[in-house]
């Protein structure tokens, strides 16, 4: 009898076989997948610096002052001088005073008869006091401050308490707002300095009395003033000079009048003013085409209806109304904006 023998297969063999099959399947799957692209180090996104701005303000009182306090004070920067004119308070015959201010000092000029509500205008390289009111009649006339010669039909229409904005080059001047004989005006007139002739330039969104205005770069900025009915305007209108278009209307949190707009170092600054009758402000706002920024710095005192201009990159603040009445003080204000770049961030 033949006996058949069986060989016993141990369980460890099946475990080994399973591992070989699994490893082979994994290698096949990995080989069939496309290779991921190799990333170059230059493809990494550049890091962007975080930029912030810091404003510095320095105020110095000049060693000289106006000969006396003046009302209806107006100022124009002409070349390297700041021309200032105003009325002697309480004078019955509208006695005026004019001065020329430079960085070195003050020279008193003529003391002509000035109609209240008029404004300083530069025309054909001469300074004029234009418009205002005499008795009950709003004037078109202008008085030459150098020769004391009067010209009857100087303005395109009778104007009282209009704003004036002289271009930084002095070649163009804008006269806007104010009141005509029977109503407030919403008109903007442009004076070509070389010819001495006015022409219609555009209109304001609203008629307004005594606004603040300035030009700089390619912009004309108009702020505040008194609307019909006596309410102070909170609007800031920004025009593009080349197109004559109203680009944007910004809004202050309150109405304002008696303020000044200054353009220096490629920026517009709105200074001081009056929030309501007797409520004077010392605030300084930065005006941009996109928004109004209330800065953390202030005028040395709350001030309205003052003269202002730029000499040697410094803002000169002349006279005006304080909480204690009219002042003859002259101060310089230096505003410097530093750009700060922090550590790079993605």
Coordinates of C-alpha atoms in Angstrom, one line a residue, residues 115-328:
X115 CA -16.0 148.5 0.9
X116 CA -16.9 145.7 3.4
X117 CA -17.5 142.4 1.8
X118 CA -14.9 142.9 -0.9
X119 CA -11.9 140.7 -1.7
X120 CA -8.3 140.8 -2.8
X121 CA -7.8 140.2 -6.5
X122 CA -4.6 140.0 -8.6
X123 CA -5.0 141.4 -12.1
X124 CA -2.3 142.4 -14.5
X125 CA 0.3 142.2 -11.8
X126 CA -1.5 144.6 -9.5
X127 CA -3.6 144.1 -6.4
X128 CA -7.2 145.2 -6.3
X129 CA -10.0 145.3 -3.7
X130 CA -13.0 144.2 -5.7
X131 CA -16.7 144.1 -4.9
X132 CA -18.3 144.5 -1.5
X133 CA -21.3 146.6 -0.5
X134 CA -21.7 150.4 -0.2
X135 CA -24.9 151.5 1.5
X136 CA -27.5 149.1 0.1
X137 CA -25.7 148.5 -3.2
X138 CA -23.5 145.6 -4.0
X139 CA -20.5 146.7 -6.1
X140 CA -18.9 145.7 -9.4
X141 CA -16.1 148.2 -8.9
X142 CA -12.5 147.6 -7.7
X143 CA -9.9 149.8 -6.1
X144 CA -6.2 149.5 -7.1
X145 CA -4.3 149.3 -3.8
X146 CA -1.1 150.7 -5.3
X147 CA -2.5 153.7 -7.2
X148 CA -5.8 154.3 -5.4
X149 CA -7.4 154.3 -8.8
X150 CA -11.0 152.9 -9.0
X151 CA -12.4 151.0 -11.9
X152 CA -16.2 151.0 -12.1
X153 CA -17.0 147.7 -14.0
X154 CA -14.2 145.5 -12.9
X155 CA -16.3 142.4 -11.9
X156 CA -18.6 140.6 -14.3
X157 CA -21.5 141.1 -11.9
X158 CA -22.0 142.8 -8.5
X159 CA -20.5 140.5 -5.8
X160 CA -20.3 140.7 -2.0
X161 CA -18.5 138.2 0.3
X162 CA -17.3 136.0 -2.7
X163 CA -14.3 133.7 -2.3
X164 CA -11.1 134.0 -4.3
X165 CA -8.7 131.2 -5.2
X166 CA -5.4 132.1 -6.9
X167 CA -3.5 129.4 -8.7
X168 CA 0.0 128.6 -7.3
X169 CA 1.5 130.1 -10.5
X170 CA -0.5 133.3 -10.1
X171 CA -1.6 133.1 -13.8
X172 CA -5.3 132.3 -13.0
X173 CA -7.7 133.4 -10.4
X174 CA -11.2 132.1 -9.5
X175 CA -13.9 134.1 -7.9
X176 CA -17.0 132.2 -6.7
X177 CA -20.1 132.2 -4.5
X178 CA -21.0 135.3 -2.5
X179 CA -24.2 137.3 -3.0
X180 CA -25.4 139.4 -5.8
X181 CA -28.0 142.1 -5.6
X182 CA -31.0 139.9 -4.7
X183 CA -29.8 136.4 -3.9
X184 CA -26.8 134.2 -3.2
X185 CA -24.6 133.3 -6.1
X186 CA -23.6 129.8 -7.3
X187 CA -21.4 131.0 -10.1
X188 CA -17.7 130.5 -10.6
X189 CA -15.8 133.1 -12.6
X190 CA -12.2 132.8 -13.9
X191 CA -9.9 135.8 -14.3
X192 CA -7.0 135.5 -16.7
X193 CA -4.3 137.5 -14.9
X194 CA -2.5 138.7 -18.0
X195 CA -5.6 140.1 -19.7
X196 CA -7.5 141.2 -16.6
X197 CA -10.8 139.8 -18.0
X198 CA -13.3 137.6 -16.2
X199 CA -15.4 134.9 -17.9
X200 CA -17.9 132.3 -16.7
X201 CA -16.2 129.0 -15.7
X202 CA -18.9 126.9 -14.0
X203 CA -21.4 126.6 -11.2
X204 CA -21.5 125.4 -7.6
X205 CA -24.1 122.7 -6.6
X206 CA -25.6 125.3 -4.3
X207 CA -25.5 129.0 -4.0
X208 CA -23.3 129.9 -1.0
X209 CA -22.0 133.0 0.7
X210 CA -18.4 133.3 2.0
X211 CA -17.1 129.8 1.2
X212 CA -13.4 128.9 1.5
X213 CA -11.6 128.0 -1.7
X214 CA -8.2 127.1 -3.0
X215 CA -6.5 125.6 -6.1
X216 CA -3.6 123.2 -6.4
X217 CA -2.4 120.6 -8.8
X218 CA -5.4 120.0 -11.1
X219 CA -8.0 120.7 -8.5
X220 CA -10.3 123.5 -7.2
X221 CA -11.6 122.8 -3.7
X222 CA -14.5 124.7 -2.2
X223 CA -15.7 124.2 1.4
X224 CA -18.4 125.5 3.8
X225 CA -19.9 128.9 3.7
X226 CA -23.4 130.2 4.5
X227 CA -26.5 128.9 2.6
X228 CA -29.8 130.6 2.0
X229 CA -31.6 130.8 5.3
X230 CA -28.4 131.2 7.3
X231 CA -27.4 127.5 7.7
X232 CA -23.7 126.7 7.5
X233 CA -22.7 124.3 4.7
X234 CA -21.0 121.0 5.5
X235 CA -20.1 120.3 1.9
X236 CA -16.7 120.1 0.4
X237 CA -16.7 120.3 -3.5
X238 CA -13.7 119.1 -5.5
X239 CA -13.5 120.2 -9.2
X240 CA -11.0 119.0 -11.8
X241 CA -9.6 122.2 -13.4
X242 CA -8.8 120.6 -16.8
X243 CA -12.3 119.3 -17.4
X244 CA -14.2 121.7 -15.2
X245 CA -16.1 118.7 -13.8
X246 CA -17.3 118.3 -10.2
X247 CA -15.4 115.2 -9.2
X248 CA -16.8 114.5 -5.8
X249 CA -18.7 116.0 -2.9
X250 CA -17.4 115.3 0.6
X251 CA -19.3 116.0 3.8
X252 CA -18.0 117.4 7.1
X253 CA -19.8 116.2 10.2
X254 CA -21.0 119.8 10.8
X255 CA -21.5 123.0 8.8
X256 CA -18.6 125.5 8.8
X257 CA -17.9 129.1 7.7
X258 CA -14.9 131.5 8.2
X259 CA -12.4 128.7 7.5
X260 CA -9.4 128.7 5.2
X261 CA -8.2 126.1 2.6
X262 CA -4.5 126.0 2.0
X263 CA -2.6 124.0 -0.7
X264 CA 1.0 123.2 0.2
X265 CA 3.3 120.3 -0.5
X266 CA 0.7 118.7 -2.8
X267 CA -2.0 118.6 -0.2
X268 CA -5.1 120.6 0.7
X269 CA -5.7 121.5 4.4
X270 CA -8.9 122.9 5.8
X271 CA -8.1 125.2 8.8
X272 CA -10.2 126.5 11.6
X273 CA -13.6 128.3 11.0
X274 CA -16.8 128.5 12.9
X275 CA -19.1 125.6 13.5
X276 CA -22.0 127.8 14.7
X277 CA -22.2 131.5 15.6
X278 CA -19.6 132.0 18.3
X279 CA -18.4 128.3 18.3
X280 CA -14.9 128.7 16.9
X281 CA -12.7 125.8 15.8
X282 CA -9.0 125.0 15.9
X283 CA -9.4 121.8 13.8
X284 CA -7.1 120.9 10.8
X285 CA -8.6 118.6 8.2
X286 CA -6.7 116.9 5.4
X287 CA -8.7 117.0 2.2
X288 CA -8.2 114.3 -0.4
X289 CA -10.3 113.5 -3.5
X290 CA -11.6 110.4 -1.7
X291 CA -12.2 111.5 1.9
X292 CA -11.8 114.1 4.6
X293 CA -9.3 113.2 7.4
X294 CA -9.5 115.0 10.7
X295 CA -5.9 115.2 11.9
X296 CA -4.8 115.0 15.5
X297 CA -3.1 118.4 15.3
X298 CA -4.7 121.8 15.8
X299 CA -4.3 125.5 15.3
X300 CA -2.8 127.2 18.4
X301 CA -6.1 128.8 19.1
X302 CA -9.7 128.5 17.8
X303 CA -9.8 130.9 14.9
X304 CA -12.2 132.2 12.1
X305 CA -12.2 134.8 9.4
X306 CA -8.4 135.0 9.3
X307 CA -6.0 135.5 6.5
X308 CA -3.7 132.6 5.4
X309 CA -1.1 131.9 2.8
X310 CA 2.1 129.9 2.1
X311 CA 5.6 131.3 2.2
X312 CA 8.7 129.0 2.0
X313 CA 6.5 125.9 2.6
X314 CA 5.1 127.4 5.9
X315 CA 1.5 128.3 6.4
X316 CA 1.1 131.9 7.6
X317 CA -1.9 132.6 9.8
X318 CA -2.7 136.3 10.0
X319 CA -5.2 138.0 12.3
X320 CA -8.8 136.8 12.6
X321 CA -11.4 136.3 15.2
X322 CA -10.6 134.4 18.4
X323 CA -12.7 133.6 21.5
X324 CA -11.4 136.9 22.9
X325 CA -12.2 139.1 19.8
X326 CA -10.1 140.2 16.9
X327 CA -6.3 139.6 17.0
X328 CA -3.4 141.2 15.3

